[in-house]
GROMACS .gro file of C-alpha atoms in nm:
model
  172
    1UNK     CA    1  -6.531  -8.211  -5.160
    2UNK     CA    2  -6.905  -8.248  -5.149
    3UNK     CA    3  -7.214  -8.102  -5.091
    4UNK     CA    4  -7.238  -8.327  -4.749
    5UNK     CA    5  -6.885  -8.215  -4.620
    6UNK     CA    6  -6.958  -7.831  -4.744
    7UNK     CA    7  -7.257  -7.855  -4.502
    8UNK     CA    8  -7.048  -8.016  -4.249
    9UNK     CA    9  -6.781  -7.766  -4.225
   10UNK     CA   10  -7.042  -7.443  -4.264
   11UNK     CA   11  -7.168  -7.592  -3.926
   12UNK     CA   12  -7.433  -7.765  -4.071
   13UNK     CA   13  -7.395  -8.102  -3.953
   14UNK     CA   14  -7.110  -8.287  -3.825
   15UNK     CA   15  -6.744  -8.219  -3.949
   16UNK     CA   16  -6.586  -8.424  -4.162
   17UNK     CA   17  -6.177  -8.331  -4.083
   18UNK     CA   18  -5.992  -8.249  -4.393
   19UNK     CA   19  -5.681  -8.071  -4.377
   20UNK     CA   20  -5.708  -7.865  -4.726
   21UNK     CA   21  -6.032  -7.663  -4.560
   22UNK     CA   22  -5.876  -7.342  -4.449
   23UNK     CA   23  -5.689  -7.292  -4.761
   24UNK     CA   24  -5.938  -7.428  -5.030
   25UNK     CA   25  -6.201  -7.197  -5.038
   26UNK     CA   26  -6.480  -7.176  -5.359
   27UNK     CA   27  -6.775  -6.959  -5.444
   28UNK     CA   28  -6.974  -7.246  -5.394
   29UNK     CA   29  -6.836  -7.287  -5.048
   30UNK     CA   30  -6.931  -6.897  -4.956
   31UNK     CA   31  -7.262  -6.889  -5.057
   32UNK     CA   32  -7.352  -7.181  -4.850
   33UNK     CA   33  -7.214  -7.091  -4.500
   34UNK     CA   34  -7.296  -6.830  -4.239
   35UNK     CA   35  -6.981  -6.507  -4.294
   36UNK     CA   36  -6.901  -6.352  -3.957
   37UNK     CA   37  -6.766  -5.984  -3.956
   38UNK     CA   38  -6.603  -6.024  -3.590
   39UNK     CA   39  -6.464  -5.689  -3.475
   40UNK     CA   40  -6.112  -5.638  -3.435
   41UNK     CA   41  -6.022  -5.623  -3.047
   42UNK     CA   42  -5.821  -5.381  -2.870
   43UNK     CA   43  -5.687  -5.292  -2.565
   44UNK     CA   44  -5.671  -4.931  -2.383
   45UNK     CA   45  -5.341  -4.882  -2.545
   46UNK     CA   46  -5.513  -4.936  -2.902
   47UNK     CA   47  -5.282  -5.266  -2.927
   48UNK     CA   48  -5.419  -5.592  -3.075
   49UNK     CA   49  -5.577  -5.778  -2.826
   50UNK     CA   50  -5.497  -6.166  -2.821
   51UNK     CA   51  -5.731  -6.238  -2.527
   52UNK     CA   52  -6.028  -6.058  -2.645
   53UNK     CA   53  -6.047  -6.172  -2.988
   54UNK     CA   54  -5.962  -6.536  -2.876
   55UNK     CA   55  -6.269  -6.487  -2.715
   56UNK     CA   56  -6.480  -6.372  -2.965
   57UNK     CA   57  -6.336  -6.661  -3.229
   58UNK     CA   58  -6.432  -6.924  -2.958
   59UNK     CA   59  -6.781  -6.774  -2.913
   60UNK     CA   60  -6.840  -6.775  -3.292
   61UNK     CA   61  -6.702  -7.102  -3.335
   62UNK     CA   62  -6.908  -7.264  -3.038
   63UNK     CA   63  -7.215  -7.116  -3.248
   64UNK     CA   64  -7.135  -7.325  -3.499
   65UNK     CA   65  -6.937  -7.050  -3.759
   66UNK     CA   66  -6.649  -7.140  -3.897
   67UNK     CA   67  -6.604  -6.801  -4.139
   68UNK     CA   68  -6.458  -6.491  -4.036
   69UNK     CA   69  -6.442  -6.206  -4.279
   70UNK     CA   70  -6.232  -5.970  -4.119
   71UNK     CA   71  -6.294  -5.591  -4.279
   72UNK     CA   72  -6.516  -5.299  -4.264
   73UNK     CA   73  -6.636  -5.393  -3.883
   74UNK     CA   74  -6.276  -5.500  -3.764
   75UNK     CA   75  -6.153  -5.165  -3.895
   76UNK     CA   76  -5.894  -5.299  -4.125
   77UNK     CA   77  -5.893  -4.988  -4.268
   78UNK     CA   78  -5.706  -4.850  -3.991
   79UNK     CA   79  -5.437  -5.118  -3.969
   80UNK     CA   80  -5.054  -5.001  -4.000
   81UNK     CA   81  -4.908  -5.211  -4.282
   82UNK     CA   82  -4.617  -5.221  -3.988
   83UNK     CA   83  -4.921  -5.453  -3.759
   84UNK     CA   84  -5.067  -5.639  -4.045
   85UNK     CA   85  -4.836  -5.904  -4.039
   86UNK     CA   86  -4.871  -5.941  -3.679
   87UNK     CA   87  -5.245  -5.910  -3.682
   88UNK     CA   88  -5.272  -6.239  -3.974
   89UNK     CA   89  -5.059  -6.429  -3.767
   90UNK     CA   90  -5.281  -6.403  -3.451
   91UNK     CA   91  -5.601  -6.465  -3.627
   92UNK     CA   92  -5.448  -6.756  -3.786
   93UNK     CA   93  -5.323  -6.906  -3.473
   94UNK     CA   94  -5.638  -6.884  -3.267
   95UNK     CA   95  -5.880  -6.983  -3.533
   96UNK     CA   96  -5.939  -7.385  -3.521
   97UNK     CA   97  -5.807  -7.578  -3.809
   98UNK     CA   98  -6.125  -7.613  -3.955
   99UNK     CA   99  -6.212  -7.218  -3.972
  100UNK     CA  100  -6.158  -7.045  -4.273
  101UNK     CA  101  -5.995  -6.671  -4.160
  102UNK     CA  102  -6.024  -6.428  -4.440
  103UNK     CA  103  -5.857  -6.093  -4.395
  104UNK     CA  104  -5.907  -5.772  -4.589
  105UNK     CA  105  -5.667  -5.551  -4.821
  106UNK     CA  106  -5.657  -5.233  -4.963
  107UNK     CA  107  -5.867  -5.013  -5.016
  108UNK     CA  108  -5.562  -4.843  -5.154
  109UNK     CA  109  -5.324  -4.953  -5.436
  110UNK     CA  110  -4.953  -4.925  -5.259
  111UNK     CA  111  -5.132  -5.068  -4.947
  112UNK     CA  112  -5.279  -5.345  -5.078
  113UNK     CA  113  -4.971  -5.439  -5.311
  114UNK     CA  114  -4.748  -5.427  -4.969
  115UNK     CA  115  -5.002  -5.638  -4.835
  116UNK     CA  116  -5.024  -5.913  -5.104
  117UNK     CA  117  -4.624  -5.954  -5.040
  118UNK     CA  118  -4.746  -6.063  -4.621
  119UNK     CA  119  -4.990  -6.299  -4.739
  120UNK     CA  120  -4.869  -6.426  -5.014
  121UNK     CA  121  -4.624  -6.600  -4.742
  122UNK     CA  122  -4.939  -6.742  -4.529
  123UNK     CA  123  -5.208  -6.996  -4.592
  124UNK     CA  124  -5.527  -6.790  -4.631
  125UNK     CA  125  -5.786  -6.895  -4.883
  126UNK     CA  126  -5.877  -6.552  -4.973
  127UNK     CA  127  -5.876  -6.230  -4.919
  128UNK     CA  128  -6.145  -5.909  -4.983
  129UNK     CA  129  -6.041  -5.627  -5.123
  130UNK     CA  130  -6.169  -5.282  -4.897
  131UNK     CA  131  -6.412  -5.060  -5.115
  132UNK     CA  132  -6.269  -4.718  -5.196
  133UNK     CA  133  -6.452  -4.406  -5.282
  134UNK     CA  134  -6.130  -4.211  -5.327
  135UNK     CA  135  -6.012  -4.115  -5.693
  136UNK     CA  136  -6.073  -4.450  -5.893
  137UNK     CA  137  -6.214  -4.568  -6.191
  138UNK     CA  138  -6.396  -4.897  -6.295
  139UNK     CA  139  -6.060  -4.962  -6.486
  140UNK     CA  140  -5.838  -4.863  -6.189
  141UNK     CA  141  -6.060  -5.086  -5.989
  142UNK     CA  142  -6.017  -5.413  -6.169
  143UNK     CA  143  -5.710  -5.389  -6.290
  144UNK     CA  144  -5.561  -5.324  -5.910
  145UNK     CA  145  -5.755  -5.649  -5.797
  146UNK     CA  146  -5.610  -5.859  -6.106
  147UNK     CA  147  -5.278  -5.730  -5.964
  148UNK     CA  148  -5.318  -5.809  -5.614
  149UNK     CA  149  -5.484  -6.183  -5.710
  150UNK     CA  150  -5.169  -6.222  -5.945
  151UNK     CA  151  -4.914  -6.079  -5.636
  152UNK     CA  152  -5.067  -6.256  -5.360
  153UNK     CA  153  -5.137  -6.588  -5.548
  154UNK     CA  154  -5.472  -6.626  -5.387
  155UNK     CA  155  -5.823  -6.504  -5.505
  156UNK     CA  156  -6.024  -6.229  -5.415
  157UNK     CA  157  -6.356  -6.089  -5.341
  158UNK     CA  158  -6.454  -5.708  -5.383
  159UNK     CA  159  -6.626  -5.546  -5.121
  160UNK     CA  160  -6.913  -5.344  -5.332
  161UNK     CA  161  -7.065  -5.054  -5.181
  162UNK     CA  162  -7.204  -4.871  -5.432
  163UNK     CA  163  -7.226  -4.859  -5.819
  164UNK     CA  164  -6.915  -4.654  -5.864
  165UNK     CA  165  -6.555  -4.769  -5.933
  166UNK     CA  166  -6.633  -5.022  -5.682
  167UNK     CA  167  -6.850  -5.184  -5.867
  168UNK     CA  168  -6.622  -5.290  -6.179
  169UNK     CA  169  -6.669  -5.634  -6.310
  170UNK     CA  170  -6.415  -5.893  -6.369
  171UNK     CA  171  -6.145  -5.943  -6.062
  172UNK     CA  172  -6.079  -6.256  -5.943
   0.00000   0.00000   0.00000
């Protein structure tokens, strides 16, 4: 893919329709589009809501975004492992075919290694791995994202938010 169909898809220009977009993802790719952090949206009952966040993917989309990052401000802290599945599947269906969805993991170990099982079985081009301040190390931190790459089979970014264990070099 080149630099004119990069610009194309990152709503720079026209789009050029290619089937492997939402699953081929680069660093190149990243740093030259606009990342959304939609929230997540619920109803009163604290249920995923398919309406709402249709809504806010068609709003982001008719801007011209085609890149949702899906952590920190969509809570995905919070999810139950029980509505993660659920929660992929819905994003993935209302995105358009040319929007690249990428959800979060973590920020814990067991979590994230229960997640990389879920989307190991989807078509996402990546995922980020949640920043943890709990007990970790540099080591711990790197070698649990080298896991979850190698479990999932897709790459992954770390979410750094400090110099800590968060910050350890080398995953993905």
């Amino acid at each position: 893919r080149g630099p004119e169909q990069t610009r194309a898809r990152c709503g720079m220009g026209a789009f050029i329709p290619d089937p492997a977009l939402q699953t081929t993802l680069t660093s190149a790719d990243l740093h030259q589009c606009v990342i959304s952090v939609p929230p997540l949206c619920r109803d009163a009952a604290l249920k995923v809501s398919a309406g709402e966040n249709a809504k806010v993917i068609r709003h982001l989309e008719a801007g011209g975004v085609s890149t949702l990052l899906y952590g920190g401000n969509a809570n995905f802290y919070n999810i139950a492992l029980s509505e993660y599945a659920e929660v992929l599947d819905l994003l993935a269906e209302q995105a358009a075919a040319e929007t690249w969805v990428v959800p979060s993991v973590g920020p814990y170990f067991g979590t994230m290694m229960d997640q990389a099982d879920l989307l190991k079985t989807r078509k996402f081009p990546t995922a980020v791995v949640l920043p943890t301040v709990a007990v970790s190390s540099p080591d711990g931190v790197r070698g649990a994202g080298v896991t979850f790459v190698a479990a999932a089979g897709i790459p992954a970014a770390r979410y750094v938010t400090d110099g800590g264990a968060g910050a350890a070099r080398g995953v993905s």
